[in-house]
Amino acid sequence: MAIDYQERIPNNVDLAENRVLQRALEHWQPRFLDWWRELGPTDFLGADVYLRTATSVDAKGWATYGTVKMPDYRWGIFLADAVPDRRIGFGDEFGKPVWQQVPGEHRSTLRRLIVTQGDTEPASVEQQRLLGHTCPSLYDLRNLFQVNVEEGRHLWAMVYLLHAYFGRDGREEAEELLARHSGDRDKPRILGTFNEPISDWLSFFMFTYFTDRDGKFQLKSLAESSFDPLSRSCNFMLTEEAHHMFVGESGIGRVVKRTLEVMKEIGSDDPAAIRAKGAIDLPTMQRYLNFWFTSSLDLFGAENSSNAASYFATGIKGRPDETSFEDHICKEGAMTIDVPDGKGGVRQEEVPLRNAMNEAVRRAYIRDCEIGVKRWNRLIAKAGVAFELSLPSERFRRAIGAWANQPVDPAGKPISAEEYAAKLPGWLPSESDRAFVKSLMQRVIAPGKMAAWIAPPDRGINNLPVDYEYVHLH
Ligand SMILES: [Fe+2]
Ligand SMILES: [Fe+2]
C-alpha cells in the first residue's frame, strides 16, 4: 500500500478511516515537534539536510532522497505489508492465527515491551544532540541527522501502536515517552545504556555499531511476535535500521584506516606519537569498544530468565529468524551456560531452552558483532600492523545476569576483586582517553573535507560524490 503524504501524518494504516485515532495522534504530533526542537539536534533546525524519507514499504525503492529541514521531515506511520493468513510461529500457541488485537491476558506485557522499545528511540536522539557541533565532515553530519530522524520515526511507530491498541493507558504512555529524558536525574530513560551521554564521534560510531545492533536483534525478536501490528511495525523499522549499523561499521573502519595511515607515515605504533599526529591509537579504540560492547550485552537481559520463557511460551516475543530453527516449541532440551562457581571459577549450568532465550539472542548478536571486527582486523593486517581488535568475553563487566559485578578479565577469566579493581581502568576509556578524543572533536564543514582523525568514506550517499554538500548550513 502506498503511503498517503497528503495527510498531516503520512501513513499506510488508513488513518483517515479512524477519526478518533487520527485526532489523538494529531494531538500528539505538536508535542513530538516541541520535543524535537527542545531535545533533538541543537542549532540545526534551519539547516537543509539531504535525507531519505520512507515513501513506500516495498523492499525495492522504499525511500526517496531530498533536501529537507529536519523539523519538516515527514515522520509517519508505516507498517510492512501483512502476510496473508500469518500463523503464530513459536510457543504454546504455535500454528494458530496471529492476533490483530491485543489479547486481554497479554495486554500489560505487550504494553511494557512496546514502551521499552519506544523509549530507546528518542533516548538516542537526546544522547546525540550535541554531536552536530563537532562533525568530522558534512557527510558524517548528514548521517547523524539521518539516524536521528529515523529514530524519531521509530518512536512514531511505537506511539501508533500504543494509541491504536492500548486505549487511554497507551495515550498516557505516549506522553511519558516524551517526558522521560536521557540522563535525567528524576525521569531517566528506562535502560541504562540509553542514559550514557554520547559526546564524541568515536562513541557515536561505537553506539551505532553495537547498540543499534542490539536494536536490530530486539526488533527481529519483536518482528516474530504473534501481535501482528507489532510484527509489521518492527519489520519496516528494520529496513531503516540497517543504515544505522552501516554508519557505525564504516565509521569505525574509517577511524582505523586513518590511524594506520598515520602509523605508516611516522613509522611507529607508539600511542603518544600517533596522538601527536591527531589520530586515535588502536588501544584506545579497543577500550571504547570494550565499553560499548559490554554495556550493549546487558540489554539482552539475564541468561536464565523466566520472563523470557513466558514471552516465548505465550508467543509475545520470539527468536530472531524463528523459521531458521527446527524446534519452535522448545519445551524440551537445555542450553549449557557458564556461570560463576562461587569459588573464583566457572561451572556449567543447564538452563531449559525457553528460559535461555535471552542468551540465545545474545549469542546471535555476538556472532553478528564479530563480522565488523573481522573487517577492521583485515585492514590492520593488510597494513602489516601486529594488533587485533577483539570483542571482550560476555562475562566481562556485566551488570545484569549470572556475571553481574563479577571480577572477570576481558578474556573471561575470573580474577580477584583486587586485581579487577586495579586493572579495570586500563580496560576502559580513561579520563585522559576521553579528554584526548574530545580534543579531536573539531567541526569540519567544508564539502568533501574530513577531520584529521578519520579517513573519507569510499563513496557518498545515494551515488552522490563524497564532496557533495550534504548539509547546507545557514
Ligand atoms: Fe530505532
Ligand atoms: Fe537505530
CSV table of C-alpha atoms and ligand atoms in Angstrom, one decimal:
chain,number,residue,atom,x,y,z
A,1,MET,CA,0.0,0.0,0.0
A,2,ALA,CA,1.4,3.5,-0.9
A,3,ILE,CA,1.9,6.0,1.8
A,4,ASP,CA,-0.5,8.9,1.9
A,5,TYR,CA,1.5,12.1,2.0
A,6,GLN,CA,-1.5,14.4,1.8
A,7,GLU,CA,-2.3,13.6,5.4
A,8,ARG,CA,-0.9,15.6,8.3
A,9,ILE,CA,0.6,12.3,9.4
A,10,PRO,CA,1.8,10.3,6.5
A,11,ASN,CA,0.7,6.7,6.9
A,12,ASN,CA,-0.2,3.4,5.3
A,13,VAL,CA,-2.6,2.4,8.1
A,14,ASP,CA,-5.8,4.1,6.7
A,15,LEU,CA,-5.6,6.7,9.5
A,16,ALA,CA,-8.3,8.8,7.8
A,17,GLU,CA,-10.7,6.0,8.3
A,18,ASN,CA,-10.4,6.2,12.1
A,19,ARG,CA,-11.1,9.8,13.1
A,20,VAL,CA,-10.7,9.2,16.9
A,21,LEU,CA,-7.3,7.7,16.5
A,22,GLN,CA,-6.3,10.3,13.9
A,23,ARG,CA,-7.3,13.2,16.2
A,24,ALA,CA,-5.4,11.6,19.1
A,25,LEU,CA,-2.2,11.3,17.1
A,26,GLU,CA,-2.6,14.8,15.6
A,27,HIS,CA,-2.8,15.9,19.2
A,28,TRP,CA,0.5,14.1,20.0
A,29,GLN,CA,2.2,15.4,16.8
A,30,PRO,CA,2.9,19.0,18.0
A,31,ARG,CA,4.2,17.6,21.3
A,32,PHE,CA,6.6,15.5,19.4
A,33,LEU,CA,7.7,18.5,17.4
A,34,ASP,CA,8.2,20.5,20.5
A,35,TRP,CA,10.3,17.7,21.9
A,36,TRP,CA,12.4,17.6,18.6
A,37,ARG,CA,13.0,21.4,18.9
A,38,GLU,CA,14.0,21.2,22.5
A,39,LEU,CA,15.9,17.9,22.7
A,40,GLY,CA,16.7,17.0,19.1
A,41,PRO,CA,19.9,18.1,17.4
A,42,THR,CA,20.7,21.6,18.8
A,43,ASP,CA,21.0,24.6,16.5
A,44,PHE,CA,20.4,22.8,13.2
A,45,LEU,CA,16.7,23.4,12.9
A,46,GLY,CA,17.2,25.7,9.8
A,47,ALA,CA,19.8,23.6,8.1
A,48,ASP,CA,19.0,22.0,4.8
A,49,VAL,CA,19.8,18.3,5.1
A,50,TYR,CA,20.0,15.7,2.3
A,51,LEU,CA,17.8,12.9,3.9
A,52,ARG,CA,16.0,9.9,2.8
A,53,THR,CA,12.3,9.6,3.6
A,54,ALA,CA,10.3,6.4,3.5
A,55,THR,CA,7.7,6.6,0.7
A,56,SER,CA,6.5,3.0,0.5
A,57,VAL,CA,7.1,-0.2,2.3
A,58,ASP,CA,8.2,-2.0,-0.9
A,59,ALA,CA,11.6,-3.7,-0.3
A,60,LYS,CA,12.8,-2.2,-3.6
A,61,GLY,CA,12.7,1.5,-3.7
A,62,TRP,CA,11.1,2.2,-0.4
A,63,ALA,CA,12.6,5.7,0.1
A,64,THR,CA,13.3,8.9,-1.7
A,65,TYR,CA,16.2,11.3,-1.1
A,66,GLY,CA,15.9,15.1,-1.0
A,67,THR,CA,16.8,18.2,0.9
A,68,VAL,CA,14.7,19.0,3.9
A,69,LYS,CA,14.9,21.0,7.1
A,70,MET,CA,14.6,18.5,10.0
A,71,PRO,CA,11.5,19.9,11.7
A,72,ASP,CA,9.8,19.5,8.3
A,73,TYR,CA,10.8,15.8,8.0
A,74,ARG,CA,7.7,13.7,7.2
A,75,TRP,CA,7.6,11.4,10.2
A,76,GLY,CA,4.9,8.9,9.6
A,77,ILE,CA,3.4,5.5,10.4
A,78,PHE,CA,4.3,2.7,8.2
A,79,LEU,CA,3.7,-1.0,8.7
A,80,ALA,CA,5.2,-3.7,6.4
A,81,ASP,CA,2.6,-5.4,4.3
A,82,ALA,CA,0.5,-8.0,6.1
A,83,VAL,CA,1.4,-11.6,5.4
A,84,PRO,CA,-1.9,-13.3,4.4
A,85,ASP,CA,-3.0,-16.0,6.8
A,86,ARG,CA,0.0,-15.4,9.0
A,87,ARG,CA,0.3,-18.0,11.9
A,88,ILE,CA,1.9,-18.0,15.3
A,89,GLY,CA,5.5,-19.2,14.7
A,90,PHE,CA,6.5,-20.5,18.1
A,91,GLY,CA,5.5,-21.3,21.7
A,92,ASP,CA,2.3,-22.9,23.1
A,93,GLU,CA,0.0,-21.3,20.5
A,94,PHE,CA,2.1,-22.5,17.5
A,95,GLY,CA,0.1,-22.7,14.3
A,96,LYS,CA,-2.9,-20.7,15.4
A,97,PRO,CA,-3.8,-17.4,13.6
A,98,VAL,CA,-1.8,-14.3,14.8
A,99,TRP,CA,-3.6,-11.6,16.8
A,100,GLN,CA,-4.9,-8.5,15.2
A,101,GLN,CA,-5.9,-7.2,18.6
A,102,VAL,CA,-4.2,-7.4,21.9
A,103,PRO,CA,-5.4,-10.4,23.9
A,104,GLY,CA,-6.5,-9.2,27.3
A,105,GLU,CA,-4.2,-11.5,29.2
A,106,HIS,CA,-1.1,-10.2,27.4
A,107,ARG,CA,-2.1,-6.5,27.5
A,108,SER,CA,0.3,-5.3,30.2
A,109,THR,CA,3.2,-7.4,29.0
A,110,LEU,CA,2.9,-6.2,25.4
A,111,ARG,CA,2.5,-2.6,26.5
A,112,ARG,CA,5.6,-2.8,28.6
A,113,LEU,CA,7.6,-4.3,25.7
A,114,ILE,CA,6.4,-1.6,23.3
A,115,VAL,CA,7.1,1.2,25.8
A,116,THR,CA,10.6,-0.1,26.5
A,117,GLN,CA,11.4,-0.3,22.8
A,118,GLY,CA,9.8,3.1,22.1
A,119,ASP,CA,11.8,4.6,24.9
A,120,THR,CA,15.1,3.8,23.4
A,121,GLU,CA,14.3,5.7,20.1
A,122,PRO,CA,14.0,9.3,21.4
A,123,ALA,CA,16.7,8.5,24.0
A,124,SER,CA,19.3,8.0,21.4
A,125,VAL,CA,18.4,11.3,19.7
A,126,GLU,CA,18.8,13.0,23.1
A,127,GLN,CA,22.1,11.3,23.7
A,128,GLN,CA,23.5,12.6,20.4
A,129,ARG,CA,22.0,16.0,20.3
A,130,LEU,CA,25.3,17.9,20.7
A,131,LEU,CA,27.3,15.9,18.2
A,132,GLY,CA,26.5,18.1,15.2
A,133,HIS,CA,28.7,20.8,16.6
A,134,THR,CA,31.8,18.7,16.2
A,135,CYS,CA,31.1,16.8,13.0
A,136,PRO,CA,34.2,15.5,11.2
A,137,SER,CA,32.6,16.2,7.8
A,138,LEU,CA,29.3,17.2,6.2
A,139,TYR,CA,28.9,13.6,5.1
A,140,ASP,CA,29.0,12.4,8.7
A,141,LEU,CA,26.8,15.3,9.8
A,142,ARG,CA,24.2,14.1,7.3
A,143,ASN,CA,24.4,10.5,8.5
A,144,LEU,CA,24.0,11.6,12.1
A,145,PHE,CA,20.8,13.5,11.2
A,146,GLN,CA,19.5,10.6,9.1
A,147,VAL,CA,19.9,8.3,12.1
A,148,ASN,CA,18.2,10.9,14.3
A,149,VAL,CA,15.2,11.5,12.2
A,150,GLU,CA,14.7,7.7,11.7
A,151,GLU,CA,14.9,7.1,15.5
A,152,GLY,CA,12.2,9.8,15.7
A,153,ARG,CA,10.1,7.8,13.2
A,154,HIS,CA,10.7,4.6,15.3
A,155,LEU,CA,9.2,6.5,18.2
A,156,TRP,CA,6.2,7.3,16.0
A,157,ALA,CA,5.9,3.6,15.1
A,158,MET,CA,5.6,2.6,18.8
A,159,VAL,CA,3.4,5.5,19.7
A,160,TYR,CA,1.0,4.5,16.9
A,161,LEU,CA,0.7,1.0,18.5
A,162,LEU,CA,0.1,2.5,21.9
A,163,HIS,CA,-2.6,4.8,20.7
A,164,ALA,CA,-4.3,2.3,18.3
A,165,TYR,CA,-4.3,-0.7,20.6
A,166,PHE,CA,-4.0,0.3,24.2
A,167,GLY,CA,-6.6,3.0,24.7
A,168,ARG,CA,-6.1,5.5,27.5
A,169,ASP,CA,-3.2,3.7,29.1
A,170,GLY,CA,-1.5,3.8,25.7
A,171,ARG,CA,-2.0,7.5,25.3
A,172,GLU,CA,-0.6,8.2,28.7
A,173,GLU,CA,2.5,6.0,27.9
A,174,ALA,CA,2.9,8.0,24.7
A,175,GLU,CA,3.1,11.2,26.7
A,176,GLU,CA,5.6,9.7,29.1
A,177,LEU,CA,7.8,8.7,26.2
A,178,LEU,CA,8.4,12.5,25.7
A,179,ALA,CA,8.6,13.2,29.4
A,180,ARG,CA,11.5,10.9,30.3
A,181,HIS,CA,14.9,12.2,29.1
A,182,SER,CA,18.2,10.6,28.6
A,183,GLY,CA,20.4,11.1,31.7
A,184,ASP,CA,17.6,13.0,33.6
A,185,ARG,CA,18.1,12.5,37.4
A,186,ASP,CA,14.4,12.4,38.1
A,187,LYS,CA,13.0,10.9,34.9
A,188,PRO,CA,15.7,9.0,33.1
A,189,ARG,CA,15.2,6.7,30.1
A,190,ILE,CA,14.3,3.1,31.0
A,191,LEU,CA,17.5,1.3,30.0
A,192,GLY,CA,20.9,2.2,31.4
A,193,THR,CA,22.9,2.4,28.2
A,194,PHE,CA,20.5,5.0,26.9
A,195,ASN,CA,21.4,7.3,29.7
A,196,GLU,CA,25.1,7.4,28.8
A,197,PRO,CA,25.9,10.6,27.0
A,198,ILE,CA,27.4,10.3,23.6
A,199,SER,CA,29.6,13.3,23.5
A,200,ASP,CA,32.2,12.3,20.9
A,201,TRP,CA,32.0,10.8,17.5
A,202,LEU,CA,34.1,7.7,18.3
A,203,SER,CA,31.4,6.9,20.9
A,204,PHE,CA,28.7,7.6,18.3
A,205,PHE,CA,30.2,5.1,15.9
A,206,MET,CA,30.6,2.6,18.7
A,207,PHE,CA,26.9,3.2,19.7
A,208,THR,CA,25.6,2.8,16.1
A,209,TYR,CA,27.7,-0.4,15.7
A,210,PHE,CA,27.0,-2.1,19.0
A,211,THR,CA,23.9,-0.5,20.5
A,212,ASP,CA,21.9,-0.1,17.3
A,213,ARG,CA,22.7,-3.7,16.6
A,214,ASP,CA,21.1,-4.6,19.9
A,215,GLY,CA,18.1,-2.7,18.5
A,216,LYS,CA,18.2,-4.8,15.4
A,217,PHE,CA,18.0,-8.0,17.4
A,218,GLN,CA,15.3,-6.7,19.6
A,219,LEU,CA,13.3,-5.7,16.5
A,220,LYS,CA,13.9,-9.0,14.9
A,221,SER,CA,12.6,-10.7,18.1
A,222,LEU,CA,9.5,-8.5,18.1
A,223,ALA,CA,9.0,-9.0,14.4
A,224,GLU,CA,8.3,-12.6,15.3
A,225,SER,CA,5.5,-11.6,17.7
A,226,SER,CA,2.1,-13.0,17.4
A,227,PHE,CA,0.7,-9.5,17.8
A,228,ASP,CA,0.7,-8.8,14.1
A,229,PRO,CA,0.7,-4.9,14.1
A,230,LEU,CA,3.8,-5.0,16.3
A,231,SER,CA,5.4,-7.6,13.9
A,232,ARG,CA,4.7,-5.4,10.9
A,233,SER,CA,5.9,-2.2,12.5
A,234,CYS,CA,9.2,-3.8,13.5
A,235,ASN,CA,9.7,-5.4,10.1
A,236,PHE,CA,9.6,-2.0,8.5
A,237,MET,CA,11.8,-0.4,11.2
A,238,LEU,CA,14.5,-3.0,10.4
A,239,THR,CA,14.7,-1.6,6.8
A,240,GLU,CA,15.8,1.8,8.2
A,241,GLU,CA,18.0,0.3,11.0
A,242,ALA,CA,20.5,-1.3,8.5
A,243,HIS,CA,21.9,2.1,7.6
A,244,HIS,CA,22.5,3.0,11.3
A,245,MET,CA,24.7,0.0,11.7
A,246,PHE,CA,26.4,0.8,8.4
A,247,VAL,CA,27.3,4.2,9.9
A,248,GLY,CA,28.9,2.5,12.8
A,249,GLU,CA,30.8,-0.1,11.0
A,250,SER,CA,32.1,2.2,8.2
A,251,GLY,CA,32.8,4.9,10.8
A,252,ILE,CA,35.0,2.7,13.0
A,253,GLY,CA,36.6,1.3,9.8
A,254,ARG,CA,37.5,4.8,8.6
A,255,VAL,CA,39.0,5.8,12.0
A,256,VAL,CA,41.1,2.6,11.9
A,257,LYS,CA,42.2,3.4,8.3
A,258,ARG,CA,43.3,6.9,9.2
A,259,THR,CA,45.2,5.6,12.3
A,260,LEU,CA,47.0,3.1,10.1
A,261,GLU,CA,48.0,5.8,7.6
A,262,VAL,CA,49.4,7.9,10.4
A,263,MET,CA,51.3,4.9,11.8
A,264,LYS,CA,52.8,4.2,8.4
A,265,GLU,CA,53.7,7.9,8.0
A,266,ILE,CA,55.6,8.1,11.3
A,267,GLY,CA,56.8,4.5,11.3
A,268,SER,CA,55.7,4.0,14.8
A,269,ASP,CA,52.9,2.3,16.9
A,270,ASP,CA,53.6,4.5,19.9
A,271,PRO,CA,50.2,5.8,21.1
A,272,ALA,CA,51.7,9.1,22.1
A,273,ALA,CA,53.3,9.6,18.7
A,274,ILE,CA,50.0,8.7,16.9
A,275,ARG,CA,48.1,11.0,19.1
A,276,ALA,CA,50.6,13.8,18.4
A,277,LYS,CA,49.6,13.5,14.8
A,278,GLY,CA,45.9,13.9,15.7
A,279,ALA,CA,44.9,10.2,15.1
A,280,ILE,CA,43.4,7.7,17.6
A,281,ASP,CA,45.7,4.9,18.6
A,282,LEU,CA,44.3,1.3,18.3
A,283,PRO,CA,44.5,0.5,22.0
A,284,THR,CA,42.2,3.5,22.7
A,285,MET,CA,39.8,2.2,20.2
A,286,GLN,CA,39.8,-1.2,21.9
A,287,ARG,CA,38.9,0.5,25.2
A,288,TYR,CA,36.0,2.3,23.6
A,289,LEU,CA,34.9,-1.0,22.1
A,290,ASN,CA,35.1,-2.7,25.4
A,291,PHE,CA,32.9,-0.1,27.0
A,292,TRP,CA,30.1,0.0,24.3
A,293,PHE,CA,30.1,-3.8,23.6
A,294,THR,CA,29.7,-4.8,27.3
A,295,SER,CA,27.0,-2.2,28.0
A,296,SER,CA,25.1,-3.4,25.0
A,297,LEU,CA,25.3,-7.1,26.2
A,298,ASP,CA,23.3,-6.2,29.2
A,299,LEU,CA,20.4,-5.1,27.1
A,300,PHE,CA,19.6,-8.7,26.3
A,301,GLY,CA,18.8,-9.4,30.0
A,302,ALA,CA,19.7,-12.4,32.2
A,303,GLU,CA,20.9,-15.7,30.8
A,304,ASN,CA,18.3,-17.5,32.8
A,305,SER,CA,15.0,-15.7,32.6
A,306,SER,CA,11.5,-16.7,33.5
A,307,ASN,CA,10.2,-13.6,31.7
A,308,ALA,CA,12.0,-14.6,28.5
A,309,ALA,CA,10.4,-18.1,28.9
A,310,SER,CA,6.9,-16.7,29.3
A,311,TYR,CA,7.4,-14.3,26.3
A,312,PHE,CA,8.3,-17.3,24.2
A,313,ALA,CA,5.6,-19.6,25.6
A,314,THR,CA,2.8,-17.1,25.0
A,315,GLY,CA,4.0,-16.1,21.6
A,316,ILE,CA,4.7,-12.5,22.5
A,317,LYS,CA,8.4,-12.3,21.6
A,318,GLY,CA,10.3,-14.9,19.6
A,319,ARG,CA,13.9,-15.5,18.5
A,320,PRO,CA,15.3,-13.6,15.5
A,321,ASP,CA,14.7,-15.6,12.3
A,322,GLU,CA,12.5,-18.1,14.1
A,323,THR,CA,11.9,-20.0,10.9
A,324,SER,CA,15.6,-20.9,10.8
A,325,PHE,CA,15.2,-23.0,13.9
A,326,GLU,CA,13.9,-26.6,13.8
A,327,ASP,CA,12.2,-26.7,17.1
A,328,HIS,CA,9.6,-23.9,17.6
A,329,ILE,CA,8.2,-25.2,20.8
A,330,CYS,CA,11.3,-25.6,22.9
A,331,LYS,CA,9.6,-27.4,25.7
A,332,GLU,CA,12.4,-30.0,25.9
A,333,GLY,CA,16.1,-29.5,25.9
A,334,ALA,CA,18.5,-27.1,27.5
A,335,MET,CA,21.3,-24.7,26.8
A,336,THR,CA,24.6,-25.0,28.6
A,337,ILE,CA,25.8,-21.7,30.0
A,338,ASP,CA,28.8,-20.8,32.1
A,339,VAL,CA,28.2,-19.3,35.5
A,340,PRO,CA,30.5,-18.3,38.4
A,341,ASP,CA,31.0,-21.3,40.7
A,342,GLY,CA,31.2,-19.0,43.8
A,343,LYS,CA,34.9,-20.1,44.4
A,344,GLY,CA,36.5,-17.9,41.8
A,345,GLY,CA,36.0,-20.4,39.0
A,346,VAL,CA,33.5,-21.3,36.3
A,347,ARG,CA,30.9,-24.1,36.3
A,348,GLN,CA,28.4,-25.1,33.7
A,349,GLU,CA,24.6,-24.9,34.2
A,350,GLU,CA,21.9,-26.4,32.1
A,351,VAL,CA,19.1,-23.9,31.5
A,352,PRO,CA,15.8,-25.1,30.0
A,353,LEU,CA,15.6,-23.8,26.4
A,354,ARG,CA,12.7,-21.4,27.0
A,355,ASN,CA,14.5,-19.8,30.0
A,356,ALA,CA,17.6,-19.4,27.9
A,357,MET,CA,16.0,-17.3,25.1
A,358,ASN,CA,17.9,-14.1,26.1
A,359,GLU,CA,21.1,-16.0,25.9
A,360,ALA,CA,20.2,-17.5,22.5
A,361,VAL,CA,19.6,-14.0,21.1
A,362,ARG,CA,22.7,-12.6,22.8
A,363,ARG,CA,24.9,-15.3,21.2
A,364,ALA,CA,23.4,-14.5,17.7
A,365,TYR,CA,24.1,-10.8,18.4
A,366,ILE,CA,27.8,-11.5,19.4
A,367,ARG,CA,28.2,-13.5,16.1
A,368,ASP,CA,26.9,-10.5,14.2
A,369,CYS,CA,29.2,-8.2,16.1
A,370,GLU,CA,32.2,-10.3,15.0
A,371,ILE,CA,31.7,-9.6,11.4
A,372,GLY,CA,32.7,-5.9,11.6
A,373,VAL,CA,35.6,-6.7,14.0
A,374,LYS,CA,37.0,-9.2,11.3
A,375,ARG,CA,36.7,-6.5,8.7
A,376,TRP,CA,38.6,-3.9,10.8
A,377,ASN,CA,41.2,-6.5,11.6
A,378,ARG,CA,41.7,-7.2,7.9
A,379,LEU,CA,42.6,-3.5,7.4
A,380,ILE,CA,45.1,-3.7,10.2
A,381,ALA,CA,46.6,-7.0,9.0
A,382,LYS,CA,46.9,-5.6,5.4
A,383,ALA,CA,48.8,-2.6,6.8
A,384,GLY,CA,51.2,-5.1,8.4
A,385,VAL,CA,50.5,-4.0,11.9
A,386,ALA,CA,50.6,-6.6,14.6
A,387,PHE,CA,47.4,-5.7,16.5
A,388,GLU,CA,43.9,-7.2,16.7
A,389,LEU,CA,40.8,-5.6,17.9
A,390,SER,CA,38.6,-8.1,19.7
A,391,LEU,CA,35.3,-8.4,21.5
A,392,PRO,CA,35.8,-9.0,25.2
A,393,SER,CA,34.2,-12.0,26.8
A,394,GLU,CA,30.5,-11.8,27.5
A,395,ARG,CA,31.4,-12.4,31.2
A,396,PHE,CA,33.4,-9.2,31.3
A,397,ARG,CA,32.0,-6.0,33.0
A,398,ARG,CA,28.4,-7.3,33.1
A,399,ALA,CA,25.8,-5.5,35.3
A,400,ILE,CA,23.0,-8.0,34.6
A,401,GLY,CA,22.8,-11.8,34.7
A,402,ALA,CA,25.0,-14.5,36.2
A,403,TRP,CA,28.1,-12.5,35.7
A,404,ALA,CA,26.8,-9.2,37.1
A,405,ASN,CA,29.5,-7.5,39.2
A,406,GLN,CA,31.9,-10.5,39.0
A,407,PRO,CA,35.6,-9.8,38.7
A,408,VAL,CA,36.5,-11.1,35.3
A,409,ASP,CA,39.1,-10.1,32.8
A,410,PRO,CA,38.3,-9.2,29.2
A,411,ALA,CA,39.3,-12.8,28.2
A,412,GLY,CA,36.6,-14.1,30.5
A,413,LYS,CA,38.9,-15.4,33.3
A,414,PRO,CA,37.7,-14.9,36.8
A,415,ILE,CA,40.3,-12.9,38.8
A,416,SER,CA,40.5,-11.5,42.3
A,417,ALA,CA,38.5,-8.5,43.2
A,418,GLU,CA,41.7,-6.6,43.9
A,419,GLU,CA,43.2,-7.4,40.5
A,420,TYR,CA,40.0,-6.4,38.8
A,421,ALA,CA,39.8,-3.1,40.6
A,422,ALA,CA,43.4,-2.4,39.7
A,423,LYS,CA,43.1,-3.3,36.1
A,424,LEU,CA,39.6,-2.2,35.1
A,425,PRO,CA,40.6,1.4,34.4
A,426,GLY,CA,43.1,0.2,31.8
A,427,TRP,CA,40.4,-1.8,30.0
A,428,LEU,CA,38.0,1.1,29.6
A,429,PRO,CA,38.4,4.6,28.3
A,430,SER,CA,40.2,6.6,30.9
A,431,GLU,CA,39.5,10.3,31.7
A,432,SER,CA,42.6,11.2,29.7
A,433,ASP,CA,41.5,9.0,26.7
A,434,ARG,CA,38.2,10.8,26.7
A,435,ALA,CA,39.8,14.2,27.0
A,436,PHE,CA,42.1,13.3,24.1
A,437,VAL,CA,39.3,12.1,21.9
A,438,LYS,CA,37.3,15.1,22.9
A,439,SER,CA,40.2,17.4,21.9
A,440,LEU,CA,40.0,16.0,18.3
A,441,MET,CA,36.3,16.9,18.0
A,442,GLN,CA,36.6,20.0,15.9
A,443,ARG,CA,33.9,20.8,13.4
A,444,VAL,CA,34.8,20.3,9.7
A,445,ILE,CA,32.2,21.6,7.3
A,446,ALA,CA,33.9,22.3,4.0
A,447,PRO,CA,32.3,19.9,1.5
A,448,GLY,CA,34.5,16.8,1.0
A,449,LYS,CA,36.9,17.7,3.8
A,450,MET,CA,37.5,15.3,6.7
A,451,ALA,CA,38.8,15.8,10.2
A,452,ALA,CA,42.4,14.5,10.6
A,453,TRP,CA,41.4,11.5,12.8
A,454,ILE,CA,39.1,9.9,10.2
A,455,ALA,CA,39.5,8.7,6.6
A,456,PRO,CA,37.0,9.7,3.9
A,457,PRO,CA,34.3,7.2,3.1
A,458,ASP,CA,34.7,5.0,0.0
A,459,ARG,CA,31.6,6.5,-1.6
A,460,GLY,CA,28.9,9.1,-0.9
A,461,ILE,CA,25.2,8.7,-0.2
A,462,ASN,CA,22.8,7.6,-2.9
A,463,ASN,CA,25.5,7.7,-5.6
A,464,LEU,CA,26.4,11.3,-4.9
A,465,PRO,CA,30.1,12.2,-4.6
A,466,VAL,CA,31.8,12.3,-1.2
A,467,ASP,CA,32.3,16.1,-1.6
A,468,TYR,CA,28.6,16.8,-2.1
A,469,GLU,CA,27.2,19.5,0.2
A,470,TYR,CA,25.1,17.0,2.3
A,471,VAL,CA,24.1,19.7,4.8
A,472,HIS,CA,23.7,23.3,3.9
A,473,LEU,CA,24.2,25.4,7.0
A,474,HIS,CA,22.8,28.9,7.1
B,1,FE,FE,15.5,2.8,16.1
B,2,FE,FE,18.8,2.8,15.0
